[in-house]
PDB file of C-alpha atoms and ligand atoms in Angstrom:
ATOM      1  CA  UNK A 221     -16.290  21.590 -26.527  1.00 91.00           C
ATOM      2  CA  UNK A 222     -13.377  21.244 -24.503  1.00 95.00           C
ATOM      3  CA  UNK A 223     -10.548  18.539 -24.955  1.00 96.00           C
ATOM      4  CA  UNK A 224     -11.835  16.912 -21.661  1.00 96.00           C
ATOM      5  CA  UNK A 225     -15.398  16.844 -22.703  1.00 97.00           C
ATOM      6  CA  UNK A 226     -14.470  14.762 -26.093  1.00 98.00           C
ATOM      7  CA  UNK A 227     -12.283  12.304 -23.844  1.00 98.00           C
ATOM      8  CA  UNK A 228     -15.251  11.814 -21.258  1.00 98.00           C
ATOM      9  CA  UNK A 229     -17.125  11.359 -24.433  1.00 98.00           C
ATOM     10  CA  UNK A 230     -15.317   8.339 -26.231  1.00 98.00           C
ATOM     11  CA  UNK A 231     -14.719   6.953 -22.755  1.00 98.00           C
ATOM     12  CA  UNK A 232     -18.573   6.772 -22.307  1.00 98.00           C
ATOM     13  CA  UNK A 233     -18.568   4.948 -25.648  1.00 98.00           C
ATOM     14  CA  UNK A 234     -16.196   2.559 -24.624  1.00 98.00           C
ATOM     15  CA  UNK A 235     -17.628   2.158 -21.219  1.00 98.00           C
ATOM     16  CA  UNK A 236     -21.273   0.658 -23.402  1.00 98.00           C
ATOM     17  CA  UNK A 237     -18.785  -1.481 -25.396  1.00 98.00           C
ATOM     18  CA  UNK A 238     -17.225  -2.995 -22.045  1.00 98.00           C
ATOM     19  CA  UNK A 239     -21.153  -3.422 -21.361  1.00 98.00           C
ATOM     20  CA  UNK A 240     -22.564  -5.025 -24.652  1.00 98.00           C
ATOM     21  CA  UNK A 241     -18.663  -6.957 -24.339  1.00 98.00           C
ATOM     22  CA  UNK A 242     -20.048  -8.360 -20.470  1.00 98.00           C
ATOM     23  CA  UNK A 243     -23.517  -8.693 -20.575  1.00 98.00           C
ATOM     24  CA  UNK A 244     -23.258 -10.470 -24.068  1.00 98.00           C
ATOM     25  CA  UNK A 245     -21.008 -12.755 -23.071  1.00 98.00           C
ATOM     26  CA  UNK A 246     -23.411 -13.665 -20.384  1.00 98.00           C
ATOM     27  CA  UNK A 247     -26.397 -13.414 -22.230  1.00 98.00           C
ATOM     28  CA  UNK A 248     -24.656 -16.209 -25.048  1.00 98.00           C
ATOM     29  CA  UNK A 249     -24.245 -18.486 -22.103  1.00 98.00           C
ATOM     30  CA  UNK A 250     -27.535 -18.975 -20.529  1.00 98.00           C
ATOM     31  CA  UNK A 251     -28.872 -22.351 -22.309  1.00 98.00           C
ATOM     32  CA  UNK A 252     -25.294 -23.490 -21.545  1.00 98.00           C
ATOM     33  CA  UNK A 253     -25.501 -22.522 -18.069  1.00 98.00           C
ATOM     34  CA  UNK A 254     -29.278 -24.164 -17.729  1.00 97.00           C
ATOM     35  CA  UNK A 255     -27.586 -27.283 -18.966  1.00 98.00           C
ATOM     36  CA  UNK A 256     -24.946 -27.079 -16.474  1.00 97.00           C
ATOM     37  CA  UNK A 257     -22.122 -26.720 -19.053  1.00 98.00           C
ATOM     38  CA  UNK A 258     -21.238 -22.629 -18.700  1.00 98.00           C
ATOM     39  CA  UNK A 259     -18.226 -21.277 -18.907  1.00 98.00           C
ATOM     40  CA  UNK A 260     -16.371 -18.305 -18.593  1.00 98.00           C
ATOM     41  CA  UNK A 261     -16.400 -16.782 -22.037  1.00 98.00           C
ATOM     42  CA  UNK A 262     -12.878 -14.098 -23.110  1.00 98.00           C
ATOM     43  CA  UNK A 263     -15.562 -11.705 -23.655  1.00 98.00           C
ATOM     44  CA  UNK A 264     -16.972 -11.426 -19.918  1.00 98.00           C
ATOM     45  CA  UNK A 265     -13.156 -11.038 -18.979  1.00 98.00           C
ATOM     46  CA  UNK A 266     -12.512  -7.851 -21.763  1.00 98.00           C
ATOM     47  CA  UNK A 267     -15.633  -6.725 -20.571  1.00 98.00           C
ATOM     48  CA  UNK A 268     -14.881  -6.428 -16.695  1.00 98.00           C
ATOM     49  CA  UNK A 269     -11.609  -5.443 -17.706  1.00 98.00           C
ATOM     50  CA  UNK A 270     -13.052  -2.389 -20.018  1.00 98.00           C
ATOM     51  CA  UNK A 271     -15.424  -1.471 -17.238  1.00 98.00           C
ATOM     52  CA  UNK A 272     -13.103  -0.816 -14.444  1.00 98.00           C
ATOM     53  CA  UNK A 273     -10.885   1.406 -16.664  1.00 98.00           C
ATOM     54  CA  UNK A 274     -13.173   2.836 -18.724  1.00 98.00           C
ATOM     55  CA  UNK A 275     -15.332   3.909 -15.280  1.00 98.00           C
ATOM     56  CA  UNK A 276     -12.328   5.089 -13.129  1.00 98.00           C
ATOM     57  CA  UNK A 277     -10.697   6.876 -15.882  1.00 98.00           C
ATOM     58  CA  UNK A 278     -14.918   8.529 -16.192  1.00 98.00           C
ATOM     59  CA  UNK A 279     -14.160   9.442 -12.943  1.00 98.00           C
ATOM     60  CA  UNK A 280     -10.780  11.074 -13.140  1.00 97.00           C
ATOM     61  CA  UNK A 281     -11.789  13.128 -16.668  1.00 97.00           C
ATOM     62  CA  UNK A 282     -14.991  14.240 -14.804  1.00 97.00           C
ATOM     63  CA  UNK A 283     -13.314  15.340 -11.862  1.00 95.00           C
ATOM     64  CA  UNK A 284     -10.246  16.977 -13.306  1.00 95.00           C
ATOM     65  CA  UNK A 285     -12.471  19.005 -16.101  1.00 93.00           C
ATOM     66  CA  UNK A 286     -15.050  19.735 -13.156  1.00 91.00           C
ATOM     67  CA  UNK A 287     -17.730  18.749 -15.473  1.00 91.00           C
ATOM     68  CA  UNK A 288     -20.153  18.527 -13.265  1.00 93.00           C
ATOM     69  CA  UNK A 289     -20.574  16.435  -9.954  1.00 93.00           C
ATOM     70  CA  UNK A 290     -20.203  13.119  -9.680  1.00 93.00           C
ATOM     71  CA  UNK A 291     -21.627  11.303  -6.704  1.00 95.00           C
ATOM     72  CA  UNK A 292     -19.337   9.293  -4.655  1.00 96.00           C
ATOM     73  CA  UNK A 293     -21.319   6.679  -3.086  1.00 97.00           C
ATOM     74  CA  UNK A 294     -22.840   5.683  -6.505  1.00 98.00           C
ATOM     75  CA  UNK A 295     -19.609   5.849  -7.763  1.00 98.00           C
ATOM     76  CA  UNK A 296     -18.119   3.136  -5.275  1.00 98.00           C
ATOM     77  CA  UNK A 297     -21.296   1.297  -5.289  1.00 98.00           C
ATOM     78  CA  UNK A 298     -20.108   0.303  -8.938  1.00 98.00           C
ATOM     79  CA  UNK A 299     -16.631   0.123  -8.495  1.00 98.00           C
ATOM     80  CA  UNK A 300     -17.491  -2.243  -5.625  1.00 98.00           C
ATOM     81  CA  UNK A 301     -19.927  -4.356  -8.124  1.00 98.00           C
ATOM     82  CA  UNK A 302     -17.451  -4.189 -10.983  1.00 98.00           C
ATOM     83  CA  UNK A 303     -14.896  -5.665  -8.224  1.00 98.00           C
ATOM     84  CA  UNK A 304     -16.648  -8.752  -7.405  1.00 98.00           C
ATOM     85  CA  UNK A 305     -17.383  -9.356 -11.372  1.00 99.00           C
ATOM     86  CA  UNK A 306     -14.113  -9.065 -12.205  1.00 98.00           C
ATOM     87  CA  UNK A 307     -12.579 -11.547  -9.360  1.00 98.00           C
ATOM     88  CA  UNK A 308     -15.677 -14.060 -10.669  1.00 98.00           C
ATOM     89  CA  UNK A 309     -14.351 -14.139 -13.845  1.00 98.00           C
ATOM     90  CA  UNK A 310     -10.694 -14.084 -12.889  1.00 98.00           C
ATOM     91  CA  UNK A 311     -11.347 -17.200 -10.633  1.00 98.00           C
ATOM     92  CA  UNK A 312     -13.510 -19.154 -12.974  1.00 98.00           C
ATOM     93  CA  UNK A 313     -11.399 -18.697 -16.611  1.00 98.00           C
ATOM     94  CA  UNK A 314     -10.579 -21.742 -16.763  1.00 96.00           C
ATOM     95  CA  UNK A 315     -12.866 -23.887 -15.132  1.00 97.00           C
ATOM     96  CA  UNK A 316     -14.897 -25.797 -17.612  1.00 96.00           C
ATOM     97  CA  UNK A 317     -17.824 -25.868 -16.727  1.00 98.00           C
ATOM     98  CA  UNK A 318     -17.879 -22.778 -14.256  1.00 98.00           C
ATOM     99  CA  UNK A 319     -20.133 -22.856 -11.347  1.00 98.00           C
ATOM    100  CA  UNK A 320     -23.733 -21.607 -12.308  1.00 98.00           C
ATOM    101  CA  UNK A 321     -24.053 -19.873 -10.132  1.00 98.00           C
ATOM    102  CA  UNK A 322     -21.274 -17.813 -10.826  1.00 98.00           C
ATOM    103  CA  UNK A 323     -22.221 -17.168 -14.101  1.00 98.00           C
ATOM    104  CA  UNK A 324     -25.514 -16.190 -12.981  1.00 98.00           C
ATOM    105  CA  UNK A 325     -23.893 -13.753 -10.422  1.00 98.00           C
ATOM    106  CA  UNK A 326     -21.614 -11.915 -13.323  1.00 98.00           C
ATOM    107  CA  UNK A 327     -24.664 -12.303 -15.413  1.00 98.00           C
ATOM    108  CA  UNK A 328     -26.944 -10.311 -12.530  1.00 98.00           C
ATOM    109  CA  UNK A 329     -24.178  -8.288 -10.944  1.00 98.00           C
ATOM    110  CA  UNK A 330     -23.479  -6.340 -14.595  1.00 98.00           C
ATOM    111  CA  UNK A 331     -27.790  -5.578 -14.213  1.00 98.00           C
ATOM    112  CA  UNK A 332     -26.989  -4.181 -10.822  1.00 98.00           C
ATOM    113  CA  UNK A 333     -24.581  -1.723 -11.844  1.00 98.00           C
ATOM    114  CA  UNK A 334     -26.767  -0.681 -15.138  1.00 98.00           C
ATOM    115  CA  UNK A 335     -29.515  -0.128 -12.743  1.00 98.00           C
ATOM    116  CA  UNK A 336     -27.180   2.051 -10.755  1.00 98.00           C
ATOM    117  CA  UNK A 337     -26.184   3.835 -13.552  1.00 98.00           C
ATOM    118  CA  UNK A 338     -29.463   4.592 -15.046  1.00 97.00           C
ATOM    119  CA  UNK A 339     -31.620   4.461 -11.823  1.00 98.00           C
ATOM    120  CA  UNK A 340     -29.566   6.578  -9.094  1.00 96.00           C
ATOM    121  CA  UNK A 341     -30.405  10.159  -9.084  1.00 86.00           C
TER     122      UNK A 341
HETATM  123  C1  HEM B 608     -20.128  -3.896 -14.717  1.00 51.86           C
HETATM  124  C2  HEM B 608     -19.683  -2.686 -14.563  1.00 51.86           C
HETATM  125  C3  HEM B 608     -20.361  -1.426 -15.043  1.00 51.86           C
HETATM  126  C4  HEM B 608     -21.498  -1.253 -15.775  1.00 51.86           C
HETATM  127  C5  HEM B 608     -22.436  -2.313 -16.330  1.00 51.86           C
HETATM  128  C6  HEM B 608     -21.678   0.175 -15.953  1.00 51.86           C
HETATM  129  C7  HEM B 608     -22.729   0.769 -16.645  1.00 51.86           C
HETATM  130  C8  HEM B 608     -22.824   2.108 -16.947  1.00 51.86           C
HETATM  131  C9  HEM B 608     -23.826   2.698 -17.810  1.00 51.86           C
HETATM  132  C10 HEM B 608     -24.949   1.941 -18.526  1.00 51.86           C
HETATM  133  C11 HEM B 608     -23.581   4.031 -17.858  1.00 51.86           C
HETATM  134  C12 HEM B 608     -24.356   5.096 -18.648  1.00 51.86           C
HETATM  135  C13 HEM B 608     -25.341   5.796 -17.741  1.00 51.86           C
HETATM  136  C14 HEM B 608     -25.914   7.044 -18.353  1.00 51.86           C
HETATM  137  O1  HEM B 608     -25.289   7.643 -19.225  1.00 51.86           O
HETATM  138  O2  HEM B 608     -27.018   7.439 -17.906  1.00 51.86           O
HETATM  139  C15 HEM B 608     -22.436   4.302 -17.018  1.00 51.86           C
HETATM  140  C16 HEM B 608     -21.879   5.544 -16.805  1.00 51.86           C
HETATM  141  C17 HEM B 608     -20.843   5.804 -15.930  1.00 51.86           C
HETATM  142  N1  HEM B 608     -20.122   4.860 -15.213  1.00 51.86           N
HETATM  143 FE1  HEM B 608     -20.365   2.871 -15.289  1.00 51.86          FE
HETATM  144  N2  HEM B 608     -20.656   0.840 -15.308  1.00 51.86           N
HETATM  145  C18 HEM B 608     -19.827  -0.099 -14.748  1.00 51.86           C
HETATM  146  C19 HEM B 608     -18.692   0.148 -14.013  1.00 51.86           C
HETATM  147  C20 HEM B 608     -18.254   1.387 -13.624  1.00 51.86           C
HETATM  148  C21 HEM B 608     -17.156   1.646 -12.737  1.00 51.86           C
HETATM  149  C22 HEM B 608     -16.292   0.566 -12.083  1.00 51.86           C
HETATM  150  C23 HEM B 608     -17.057   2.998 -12.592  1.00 51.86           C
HETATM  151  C24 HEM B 608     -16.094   3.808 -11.787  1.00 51.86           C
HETATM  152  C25 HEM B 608     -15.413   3.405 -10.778  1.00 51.86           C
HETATM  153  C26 HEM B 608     -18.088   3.608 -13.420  1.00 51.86           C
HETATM  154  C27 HEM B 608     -18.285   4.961 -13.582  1.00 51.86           C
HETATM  155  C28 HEM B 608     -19.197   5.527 -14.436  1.00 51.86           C
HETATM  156  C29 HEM B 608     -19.346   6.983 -14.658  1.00 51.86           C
HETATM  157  C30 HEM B 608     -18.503   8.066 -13.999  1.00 51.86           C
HETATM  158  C31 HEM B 608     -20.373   7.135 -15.588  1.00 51.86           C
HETATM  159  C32 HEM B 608     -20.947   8.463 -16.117  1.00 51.86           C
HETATM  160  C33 HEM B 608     -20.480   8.755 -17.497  1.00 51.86           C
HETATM  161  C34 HEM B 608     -21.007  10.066 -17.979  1.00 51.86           C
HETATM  162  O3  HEM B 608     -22.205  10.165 -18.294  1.00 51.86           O
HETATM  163  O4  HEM B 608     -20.226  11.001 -18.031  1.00 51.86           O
HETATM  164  N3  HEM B 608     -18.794   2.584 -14.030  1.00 51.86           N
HETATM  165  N4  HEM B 608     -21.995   3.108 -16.480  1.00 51.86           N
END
């Protein structure tokens, strides 16, 4: 196994800890959120965070160790997504409560982009 291969490795591992970090933070919210009183949690922000440099740095190990292809228009499909997530939490840190349907957005946005990554072939 090369060097590159164990990097894209622990970077994967981080990359479902930036997940469980995002969607957890969501999922914690929801009877908040149904009562109108959601916020923002510090674990949606690490998790955006974690997810745009976990996935670009992915990217750059996969590319540079030609591991094997990575498709580009999946690729900014979810760095587009992860955008948008990350400016919704940015914007609403520190609103108490945050818009619902912001919440819900982060909350259904981080599904997209697991569907992506599972479902596009
Ligand atoms: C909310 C944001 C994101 C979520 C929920 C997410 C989710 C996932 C999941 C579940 C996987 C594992 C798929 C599998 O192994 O079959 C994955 C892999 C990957 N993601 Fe993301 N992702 C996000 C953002 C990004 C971003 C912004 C990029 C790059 C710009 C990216 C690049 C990648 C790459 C390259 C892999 C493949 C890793 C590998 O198997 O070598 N992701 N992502």
């Amino acid at each position: 196994m090369t060097a590159l291969e164990i990097i894209r490795i622990i970077l994967v591992i981080l990359h479902f800890v930036g997940l469980a970090s995002l969607l957890g933070g969501f999922l914690v919210q929801v009877k908040a959120i149904g009562a109108g009183r959601g916020t923002v949690v510090p674990a949606m922000v690490h998790g955006a965070l974690t997810q745009l440099v976990t996935g670009l740095l992915l990217v750059g190990v996969i590319e540079m160790g030609d591991l094997y292809d990575t498709d580009n228009i999946k690729v900014a499909v979810k760095l587009l997504v992860a955008v948008v997530i990350t400016v919704l939490v940015f914007v609403y840190r520190k609103k108490a409560p945050a818009p619902s349907w912001a919440l819900w957005a982060i909350g259904g946005l981080t599904l997209l982009n697991v569907i992506v990554a599972v479902a596009w072939r």
